[in-house]
Short mmCIF file of N, CA and C in Angstrom, two decimals:
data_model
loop_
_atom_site.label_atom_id
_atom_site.label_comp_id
_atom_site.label_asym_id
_atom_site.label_seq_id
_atom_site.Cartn_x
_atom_site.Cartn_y
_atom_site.Cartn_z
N UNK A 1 41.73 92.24 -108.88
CA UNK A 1 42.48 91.01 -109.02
C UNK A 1 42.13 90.38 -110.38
N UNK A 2 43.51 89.68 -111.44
CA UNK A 2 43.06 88.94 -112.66
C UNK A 2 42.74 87.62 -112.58
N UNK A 3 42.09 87.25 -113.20
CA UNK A 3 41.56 85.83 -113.00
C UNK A 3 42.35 85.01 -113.87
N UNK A 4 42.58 83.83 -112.79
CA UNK A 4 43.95 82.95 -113.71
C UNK A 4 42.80 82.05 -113.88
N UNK A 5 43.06 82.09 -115.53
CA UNK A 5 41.66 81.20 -116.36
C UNK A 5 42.63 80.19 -117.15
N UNK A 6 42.35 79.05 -117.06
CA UNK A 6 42.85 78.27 -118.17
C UNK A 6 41.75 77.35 -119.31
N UNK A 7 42.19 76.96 -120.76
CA UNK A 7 40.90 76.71 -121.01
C UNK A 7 41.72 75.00 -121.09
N UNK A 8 40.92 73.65 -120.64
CA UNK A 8 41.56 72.51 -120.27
C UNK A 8 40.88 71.75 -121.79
N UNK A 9 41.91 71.06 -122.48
CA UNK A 9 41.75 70.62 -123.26
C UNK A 9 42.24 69.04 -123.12
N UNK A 10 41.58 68.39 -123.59
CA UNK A 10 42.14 66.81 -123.45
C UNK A 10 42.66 66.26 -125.11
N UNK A 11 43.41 65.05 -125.25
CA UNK A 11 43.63 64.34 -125.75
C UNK A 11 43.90 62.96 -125.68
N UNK A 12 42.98 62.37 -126.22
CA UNK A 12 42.11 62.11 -127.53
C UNK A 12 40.80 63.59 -127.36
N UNK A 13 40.55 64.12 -128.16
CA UNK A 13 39.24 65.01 -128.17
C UNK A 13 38.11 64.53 -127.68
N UNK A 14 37.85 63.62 -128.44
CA UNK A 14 36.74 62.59 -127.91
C UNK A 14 37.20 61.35 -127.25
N UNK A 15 36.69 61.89 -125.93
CA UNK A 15 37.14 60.81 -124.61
C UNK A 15 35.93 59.60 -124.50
N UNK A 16 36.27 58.37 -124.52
CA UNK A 16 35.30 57.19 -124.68
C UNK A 16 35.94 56.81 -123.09
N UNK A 17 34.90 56.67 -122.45
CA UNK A 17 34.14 55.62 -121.42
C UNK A 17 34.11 54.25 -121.89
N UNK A 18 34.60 53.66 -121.48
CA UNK A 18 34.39 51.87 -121.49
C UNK A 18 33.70 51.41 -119.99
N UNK A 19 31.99 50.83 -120.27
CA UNK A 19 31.54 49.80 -118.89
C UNK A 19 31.41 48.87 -119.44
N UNK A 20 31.21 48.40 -117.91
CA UNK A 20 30.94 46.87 -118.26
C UNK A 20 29.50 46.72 -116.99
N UNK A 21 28.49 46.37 -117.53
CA UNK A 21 27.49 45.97 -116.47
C UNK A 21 27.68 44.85 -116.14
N UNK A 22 27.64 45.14 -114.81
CA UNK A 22 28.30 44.26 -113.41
C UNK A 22 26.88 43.49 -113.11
N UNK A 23 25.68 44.59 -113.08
CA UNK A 23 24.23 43.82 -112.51
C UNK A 23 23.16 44.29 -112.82
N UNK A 24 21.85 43.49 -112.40
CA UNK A 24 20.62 44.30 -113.20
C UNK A 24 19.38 43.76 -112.27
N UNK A 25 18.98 44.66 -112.02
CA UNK A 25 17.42 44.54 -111.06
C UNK A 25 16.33 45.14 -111.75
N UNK A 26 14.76 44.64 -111.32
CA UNK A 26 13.90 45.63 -112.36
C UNK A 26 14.27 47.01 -112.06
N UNK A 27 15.08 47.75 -111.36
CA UNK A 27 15.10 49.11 -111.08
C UNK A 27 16.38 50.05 -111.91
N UNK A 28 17.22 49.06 -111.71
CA UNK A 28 18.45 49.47 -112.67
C UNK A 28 19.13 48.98 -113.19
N UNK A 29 20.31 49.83 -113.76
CA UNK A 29 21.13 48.81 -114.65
C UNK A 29 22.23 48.89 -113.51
N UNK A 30 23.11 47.96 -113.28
CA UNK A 30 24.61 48.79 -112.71
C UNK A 30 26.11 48.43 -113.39
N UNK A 31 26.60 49.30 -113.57
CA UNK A 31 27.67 49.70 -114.36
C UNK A 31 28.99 49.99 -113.40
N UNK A 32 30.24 49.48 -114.29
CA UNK A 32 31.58 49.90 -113.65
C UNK A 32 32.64 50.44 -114.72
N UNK A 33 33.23 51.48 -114.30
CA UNK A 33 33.87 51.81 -115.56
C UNK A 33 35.27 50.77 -115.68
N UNK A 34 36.02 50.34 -116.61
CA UNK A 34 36.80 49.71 -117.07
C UNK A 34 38.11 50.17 -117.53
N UNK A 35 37.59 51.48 -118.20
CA UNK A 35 38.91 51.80 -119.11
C UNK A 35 38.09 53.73 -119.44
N UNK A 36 39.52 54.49 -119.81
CA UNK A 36 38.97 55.89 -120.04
C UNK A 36 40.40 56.18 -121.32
N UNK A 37 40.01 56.55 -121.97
CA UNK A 37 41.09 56.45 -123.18
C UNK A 37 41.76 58.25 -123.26
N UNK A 38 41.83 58.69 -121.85
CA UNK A 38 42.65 60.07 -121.76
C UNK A 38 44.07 59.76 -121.77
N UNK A 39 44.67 60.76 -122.56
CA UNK A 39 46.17 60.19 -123.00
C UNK A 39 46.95 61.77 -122.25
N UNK A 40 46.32 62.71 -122.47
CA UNK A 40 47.24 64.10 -122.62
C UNK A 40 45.91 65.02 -121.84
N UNK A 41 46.46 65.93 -120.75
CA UNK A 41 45.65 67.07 -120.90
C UNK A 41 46.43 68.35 -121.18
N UNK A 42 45.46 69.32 -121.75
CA UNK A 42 46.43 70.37 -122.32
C UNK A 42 45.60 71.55 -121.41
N UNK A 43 47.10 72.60 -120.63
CA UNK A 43 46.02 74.00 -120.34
C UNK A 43 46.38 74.73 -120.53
N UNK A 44 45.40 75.86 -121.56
CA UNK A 44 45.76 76.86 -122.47
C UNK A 44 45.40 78.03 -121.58
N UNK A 45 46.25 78.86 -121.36
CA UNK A 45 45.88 80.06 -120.96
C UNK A 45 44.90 81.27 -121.62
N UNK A 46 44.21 81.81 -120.76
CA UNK A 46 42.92 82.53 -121.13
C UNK A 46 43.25 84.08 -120.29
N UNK A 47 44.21 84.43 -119.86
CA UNK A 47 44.37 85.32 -119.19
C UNK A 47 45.49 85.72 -119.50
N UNK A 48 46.37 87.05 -118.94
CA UNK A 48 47.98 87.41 -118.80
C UNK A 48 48.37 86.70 -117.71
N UNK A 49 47.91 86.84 -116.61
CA UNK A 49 48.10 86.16 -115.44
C UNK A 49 48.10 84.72 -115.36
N UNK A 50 47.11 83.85 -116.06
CA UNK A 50 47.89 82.45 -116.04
C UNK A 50 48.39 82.07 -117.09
N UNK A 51 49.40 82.99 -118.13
CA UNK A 51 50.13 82.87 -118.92
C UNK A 51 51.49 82.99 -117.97
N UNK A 52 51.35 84.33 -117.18
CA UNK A 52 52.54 83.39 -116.06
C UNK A 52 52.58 82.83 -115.20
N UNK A 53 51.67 81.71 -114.87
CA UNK A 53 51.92 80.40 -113.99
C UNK A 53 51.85 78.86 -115.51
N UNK A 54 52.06 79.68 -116.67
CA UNK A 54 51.98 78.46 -117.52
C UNK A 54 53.06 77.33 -116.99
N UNK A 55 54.39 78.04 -117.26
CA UNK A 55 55.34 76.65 -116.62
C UNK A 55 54.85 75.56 -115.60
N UNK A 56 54.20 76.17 -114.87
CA UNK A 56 53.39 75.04 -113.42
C UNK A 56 52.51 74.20 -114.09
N UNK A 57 51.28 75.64 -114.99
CA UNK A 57 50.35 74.36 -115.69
C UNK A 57 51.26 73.09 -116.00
N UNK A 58 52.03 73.55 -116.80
CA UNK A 58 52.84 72.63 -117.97
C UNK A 58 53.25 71.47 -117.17
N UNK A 59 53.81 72.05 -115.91
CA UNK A 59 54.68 70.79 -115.12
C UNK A 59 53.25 69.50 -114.89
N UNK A 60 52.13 70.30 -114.74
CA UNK A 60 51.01 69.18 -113.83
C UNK A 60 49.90 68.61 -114.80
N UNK A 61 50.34 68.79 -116.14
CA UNK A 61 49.68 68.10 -117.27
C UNK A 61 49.89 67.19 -117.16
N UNK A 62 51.37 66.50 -117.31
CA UNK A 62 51.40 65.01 -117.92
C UNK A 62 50.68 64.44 -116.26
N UNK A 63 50.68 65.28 -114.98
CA UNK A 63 50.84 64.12 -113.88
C UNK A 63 48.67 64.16 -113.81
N UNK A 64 48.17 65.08 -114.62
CA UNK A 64 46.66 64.62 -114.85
C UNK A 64 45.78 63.63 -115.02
N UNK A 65 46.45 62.81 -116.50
CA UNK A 65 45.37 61.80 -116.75
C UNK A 65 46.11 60.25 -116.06
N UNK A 66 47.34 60.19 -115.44
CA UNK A 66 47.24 58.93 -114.37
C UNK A 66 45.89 59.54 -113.13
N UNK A 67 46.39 60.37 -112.75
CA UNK A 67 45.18 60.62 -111.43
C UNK A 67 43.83 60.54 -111.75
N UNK A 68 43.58 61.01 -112.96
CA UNK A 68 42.09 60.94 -113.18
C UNK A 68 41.77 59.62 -113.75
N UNK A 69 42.25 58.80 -114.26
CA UNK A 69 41.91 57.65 -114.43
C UNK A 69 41.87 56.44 -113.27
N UNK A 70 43.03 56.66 -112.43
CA UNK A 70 43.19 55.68 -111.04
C UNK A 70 41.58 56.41 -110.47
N UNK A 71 41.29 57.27 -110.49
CA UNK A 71 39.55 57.80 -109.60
C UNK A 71 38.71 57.24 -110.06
N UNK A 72 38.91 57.64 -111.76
CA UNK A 72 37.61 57.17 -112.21
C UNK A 72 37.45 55.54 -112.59
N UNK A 73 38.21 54.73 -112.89
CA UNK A 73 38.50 53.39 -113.47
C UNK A 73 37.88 52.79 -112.49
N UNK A 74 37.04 51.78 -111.88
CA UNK A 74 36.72 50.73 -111.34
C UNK A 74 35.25 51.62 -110.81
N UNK A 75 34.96 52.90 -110.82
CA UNK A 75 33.43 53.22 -110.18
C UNK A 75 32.92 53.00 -110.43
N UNK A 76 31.99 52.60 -110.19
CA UNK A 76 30.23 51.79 -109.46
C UNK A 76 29.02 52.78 -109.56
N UNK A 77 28.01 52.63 -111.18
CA UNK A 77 27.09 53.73 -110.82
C UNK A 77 25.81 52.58 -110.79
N UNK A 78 24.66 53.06 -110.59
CA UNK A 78 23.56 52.56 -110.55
C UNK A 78 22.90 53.38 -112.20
N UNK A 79 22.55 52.87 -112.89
CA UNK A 79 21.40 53.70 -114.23
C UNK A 79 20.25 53.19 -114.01
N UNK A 80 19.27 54.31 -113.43
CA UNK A 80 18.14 53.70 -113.00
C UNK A 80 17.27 53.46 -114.56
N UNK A 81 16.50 52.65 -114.13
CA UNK A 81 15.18 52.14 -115.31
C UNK A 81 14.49 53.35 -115.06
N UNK A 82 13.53 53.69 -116.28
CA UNK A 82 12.42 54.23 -116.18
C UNK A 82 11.24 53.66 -115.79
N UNK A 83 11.27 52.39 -116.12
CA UNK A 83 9.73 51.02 -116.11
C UNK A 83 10.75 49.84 -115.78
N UNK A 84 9.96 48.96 -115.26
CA UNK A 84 10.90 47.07 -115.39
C UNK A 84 10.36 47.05 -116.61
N UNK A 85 11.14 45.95 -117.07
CA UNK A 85 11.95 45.56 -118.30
C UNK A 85 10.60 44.76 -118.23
N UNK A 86 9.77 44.89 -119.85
CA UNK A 86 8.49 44.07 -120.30
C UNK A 86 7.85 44.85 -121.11
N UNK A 87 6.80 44.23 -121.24
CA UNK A 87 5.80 45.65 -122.12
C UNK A 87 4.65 44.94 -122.06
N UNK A 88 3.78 45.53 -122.49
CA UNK A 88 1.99 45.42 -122.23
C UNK A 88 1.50 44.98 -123.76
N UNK A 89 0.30 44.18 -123.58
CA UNK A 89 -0.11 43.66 -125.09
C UNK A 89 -1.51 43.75 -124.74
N UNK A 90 -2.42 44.17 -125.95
CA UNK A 90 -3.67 44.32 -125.38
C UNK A 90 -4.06 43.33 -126.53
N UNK A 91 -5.01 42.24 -125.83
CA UNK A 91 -5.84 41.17 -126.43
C UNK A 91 -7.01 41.08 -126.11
N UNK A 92 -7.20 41.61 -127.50
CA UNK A 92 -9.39 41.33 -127.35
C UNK A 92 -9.67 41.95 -126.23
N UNK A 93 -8.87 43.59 -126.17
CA UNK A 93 -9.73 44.22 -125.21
C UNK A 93 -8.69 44.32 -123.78
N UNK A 94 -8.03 42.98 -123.56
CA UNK A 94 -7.70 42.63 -122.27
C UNK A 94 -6.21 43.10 -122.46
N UNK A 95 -5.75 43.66 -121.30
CA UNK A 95 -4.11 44.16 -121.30
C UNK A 95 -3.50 42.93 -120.78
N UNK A 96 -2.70 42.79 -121.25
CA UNK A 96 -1.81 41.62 -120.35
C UNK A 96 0.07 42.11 -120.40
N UNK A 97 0.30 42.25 -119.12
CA UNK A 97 1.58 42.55 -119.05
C UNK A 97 2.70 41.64 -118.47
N UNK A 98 3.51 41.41 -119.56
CA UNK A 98 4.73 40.42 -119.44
C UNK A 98 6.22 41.33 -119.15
N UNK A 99 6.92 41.04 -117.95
CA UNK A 99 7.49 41.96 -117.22
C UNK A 99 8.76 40.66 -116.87
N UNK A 100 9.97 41.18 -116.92
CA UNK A 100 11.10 40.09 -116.55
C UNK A 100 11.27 40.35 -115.33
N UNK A 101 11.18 38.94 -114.56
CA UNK A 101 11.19 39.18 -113.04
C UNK A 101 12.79 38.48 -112.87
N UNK A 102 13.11 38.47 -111.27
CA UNK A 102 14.57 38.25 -111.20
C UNK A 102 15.38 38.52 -112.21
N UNK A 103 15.89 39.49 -112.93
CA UNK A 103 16.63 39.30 -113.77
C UNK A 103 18.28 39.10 -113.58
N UNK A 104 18.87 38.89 -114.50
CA UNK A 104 20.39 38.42 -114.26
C UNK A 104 21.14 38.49 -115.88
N UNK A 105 22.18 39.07 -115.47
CA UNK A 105 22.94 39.50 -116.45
C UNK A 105 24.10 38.46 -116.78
N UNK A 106 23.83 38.19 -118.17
CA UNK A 106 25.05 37.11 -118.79
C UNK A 106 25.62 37.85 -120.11
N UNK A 107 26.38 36.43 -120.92
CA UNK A 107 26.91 37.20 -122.35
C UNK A 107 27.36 35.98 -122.67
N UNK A 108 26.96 35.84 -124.28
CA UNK A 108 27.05 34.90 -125.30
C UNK A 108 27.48 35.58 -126.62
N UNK A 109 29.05 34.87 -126.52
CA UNK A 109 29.61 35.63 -128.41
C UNK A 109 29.74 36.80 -127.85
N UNK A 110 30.10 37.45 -126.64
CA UNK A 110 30.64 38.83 -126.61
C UNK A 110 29.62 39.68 -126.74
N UNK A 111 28.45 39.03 -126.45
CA UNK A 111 27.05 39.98 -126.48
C UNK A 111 26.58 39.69 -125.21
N UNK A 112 25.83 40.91 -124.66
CA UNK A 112 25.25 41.60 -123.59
C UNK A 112 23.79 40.38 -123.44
N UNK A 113 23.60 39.47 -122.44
CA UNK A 113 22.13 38.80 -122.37
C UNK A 113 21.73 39.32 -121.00
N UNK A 114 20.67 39.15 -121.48
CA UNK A 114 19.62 39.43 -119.79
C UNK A 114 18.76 38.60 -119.81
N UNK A 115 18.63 38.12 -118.93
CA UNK A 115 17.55 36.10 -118.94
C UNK A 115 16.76 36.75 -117.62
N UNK A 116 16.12 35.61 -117.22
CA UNK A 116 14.90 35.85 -115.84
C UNK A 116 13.60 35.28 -116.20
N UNK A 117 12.92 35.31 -115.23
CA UNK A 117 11.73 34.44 -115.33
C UNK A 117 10.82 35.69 -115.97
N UNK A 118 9.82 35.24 -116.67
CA UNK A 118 8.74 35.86 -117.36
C UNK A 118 7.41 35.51 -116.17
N UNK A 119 6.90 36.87 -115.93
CA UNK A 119 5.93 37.38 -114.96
C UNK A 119 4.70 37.69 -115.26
N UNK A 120 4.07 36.99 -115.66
CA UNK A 120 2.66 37.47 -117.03
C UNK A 120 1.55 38.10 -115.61
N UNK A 121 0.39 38.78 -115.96
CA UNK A 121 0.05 39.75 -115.09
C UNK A 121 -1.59 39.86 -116.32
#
């Protein structure tokens, strides 16, 4: 049996992701996607055999990037932290670690803030 291979090409080439972080705990970040800037998918045949089911490819290109965008547009990931958000200072010997507790996600001027109480340790 031949293997109906296609090779799937998109347009724009380079597909950009747009999030927006929704929330933020010391553990993660969380993220929702917004927007996916796929316009076209293209499928090139890699075989004889799905050179003749191209017409079908062809028909189910344009109906690709609505479906894949209605899936992917509004999902909900978690990006976990590696550490909570702080860092360690060593004074005269002594470590002292300042760590953002409760944190909470804002934006000023179209910039990304993260506020919360300071947790000294």
């Amino acid at each position: 049996m031949t293997a109906i291979d296609y090779e799937i090409g998109y347009v724009p080439k380079d597909l950009r992701i747009t999030f927006q972080a929704t929330g933020l705990t010391d553990k993660a970040l969380t993220v929702k996607v917004t927007d996916l800037n796929l316009d076209r998918v293209v499928f090139t045949p890699k075989s004889a055999s799905a050179l003749l089911l191209k017409p079908a490819a062809d028909a189910l290109a344009p109906l690709a990037p609505p479906i894949v965008k209605k899936k992917v547009i509004g999902m909900s990931s978690d990006v976990p932290l590696d550490k909570p958000i702080g860092t360690e200072i060593t004074i005269s010997g002594q470590t002292v670690s300042v760590r953002l507790g409760t944190p909470e996600l804002g934006s000023h001027d179209g910039m990304l803030m993260v506020s919360g109480t300071a947790v000294v340790s």
